[in-house]
Amino acid sequence: MRAWVDIEMDNLLFNLKKVKAKVPNAEIMGVVKADAYSLGSLEIAKELVNNGVTILAVASLDEAMELRNAGITQEILVLGILLDEEIKQAAQNDIQITVGNFKQIEYIEKNNIGIGIHIKIDTGMGRLGFTPEKGEEVVKYCLNKNLHIMGIYSHLSDADEFNDEADRHTREQISKFEKFDKYKDKVKYLHILNSGGILRFNDGYVGNLVRPGICMYGMLGYERVQELKRVFSVKTKVLSIKTAGEDTRISYGRKGIIKKGETYATIGMGYADGLKKTLSHKSYVLIAEEKCPIIGEICMDMCMVKIPNTLKDKISLGDEVVVLRDDIIEDMEIEHRCACDILTGIGKRIYRVYKRNGQPYLINR
Ligand SMILES: *Cc1c(COP(=O)(O)O)cnc(C)c1O
């Protein structure tokens, strides 16, 4: 294998248990959109469902169908907005949908579609859903018309922002959502907490469902969560090792410099694999747990890294290189640092290696 991501399933389950302990009265909706943040939605979904997760969430009908077609029978919610024909197809496949505008309700009524809906309330994310006031009307309307409301939910915009203003906003969002508590007996699920909400705003939670995504992989924002364990390590191999005979310019645009006598390696991962070009000169890789800075522009399939003196005499062709991991993401010197962004960028060429007890039990792409 040229490049792969190790996925530690034991640690995923450890993190899932921690999540449950934070909100003991709530059930879990496992968010496996974007191919489970690139770690493989089918394998991750199976693992979650086998370990007590009540319902799964994805972004689109395609993602939901992928799980259904693979034999997953668990409840599934599409977090995005489906329109017209897609709503019919969702109903035929017992997939629950998000309702964020009245057109969808009209369509469901007109075509007499039996489908589980989750009414989306915009409490301050500014993305999808009804204002809390309008939302109440919609909930009452749907209850009256006997539409099948499975849930009422909202989404937090600032739960992983770590500042007072953001925290104030989060509390305000949660308090707006709490007004829907009165429908608890009429709908199955009330949910607002994402990873940041679960880890930081779980106190007195009125909902009965939470939606963890990135925290299952041990991270929040771009930081590691101390009490959680590492789940993913993206790796490749050393393909070339050179010691510069003179000061040498490196890669496209020749922006990298290796001084005479310094050693550098070329490794088998580039931006087409998810090592974003914006990380050129702004991140490092680990060889034998030693930091090797990325030098020069990252290429499509490869990049160059500087080998520290302490590693010079130990490094060989084929050595394992850790390219993306929780601690490396934490140290990236880029704007808009975001663990989800980096993770979901992991490319199709990367093999997914699922491990238990440190041993691989499944390898696929
Ligand atoms: C992606 C998403 C989540 C999960 O977010 P994390 O921050 O990864 O926990 C939860 N709810 C909605 C609506 C989402 O879009």
Short mmCIF file of N, CA, C and O in Angstrom, two decimals, residues 33 35 44 83 142 191 202 249 252 257 264 290 326:
data_model
loop_
_atom_site.label_atom_id
_atom_site.label_comp_id
_atom_site.label_asym_id
_atom_site.label_seq_id
_atom_site.Cartn_x
_atom_site.Cartn_y
_atom_site.Cartn_z
N LYS A 33 -22.08 11.19 8.02
CA LYS A 33 -22.08 11.87 6.71
C LYS A 33 -20.65 11.93 6.16
O LYS A 33 -19.69 11.70 6.91
N ASP A 35 -19.06 9.99 4.22
CA ASP A 35 -18.37 8.71 4.39
C ASP A 35 -17.77 8.59 5.79
O ASP A 35 -16.63 8.14 5.96
N ILE A 44 -18.07 2.19 9.91
CA ILE A 44 -18.30 2.97 11.13
C ILE A 44 -19.76 2.80 11.55
O ILE A 44 -20.05 2.56 12.74
N LEU A 83 -36.00 17.39 -1.79
CA LEU A 83 -37.13 18.02 -2.47
C LEU A 83 -37.82 17.01 -3.38
O LEU A 83 -37.18 16.13 -3.97
N CYS A 142 -48.37 20.27 11.54
CA CYS A 142 -48.08 18.87 11.20
C CYS A 142 -48.79 17.91 12.15
O CYS A 142 -49.29 16.87 11.73
N HIS A 191 -33.55 17.02 19.56
CA HIS A 191 -32.08 16.98 19.55
C HIS A 191 -31.45 18.28 19.07
O HIS A 191 -31.92 18.89 18.10
N ASN A 202 -23.60 19.89 28.15
CA ASN A 202 -24.48 18.75 28.40
C ASN A 202 -25.33 18.92 29.65
O ASN A 202 -26.27 18.17 29.88
N ARG A 249 16.88 24.00 -4.31
CA ARG A 249 15.48 24.46 -4.33
C ARG A 249 14.57 23.26 -4.52
O ARG A 249 14.87 22.38 -5.34
N TYR A 252 7.67 22.42 -7.05
CA TYR A 252 7.10 23.40 -7.98
C TYR A 252 7.30 24.81 -7.44
O TYR A 252 7.09 25.07 -6.27
N ILE A 257 13.68 25.35 0.37
CA ILE A 257 15.15 25.37 0.31
C ILE A 257 15.71 24.30 1.24
O ILE A 257 15.34 24.23 2.41
N TYR A 264 16.85 15.24 2.98
CA TYR A 264 15.39 15.35 2.83
C TYR A 264 14.84 14.10 2.17
O TYR A 264 15.57 13.37 1.49
N GLU A 290 9.49 11.40 15.02
CA GLU A 290 10.23 12.67 14.97
C GLU A 290 9.63 13.60 13.93
O GLU A 290 9.25 13.17 12.83
N ASP A 326 -4.34 13.43 14.95
CA ASP A 326 -4.90 14.47 15.81
C ASP A 326 -3.85 15.49 16.28
O ASP A 326 -4.07 16.70 16.23
#
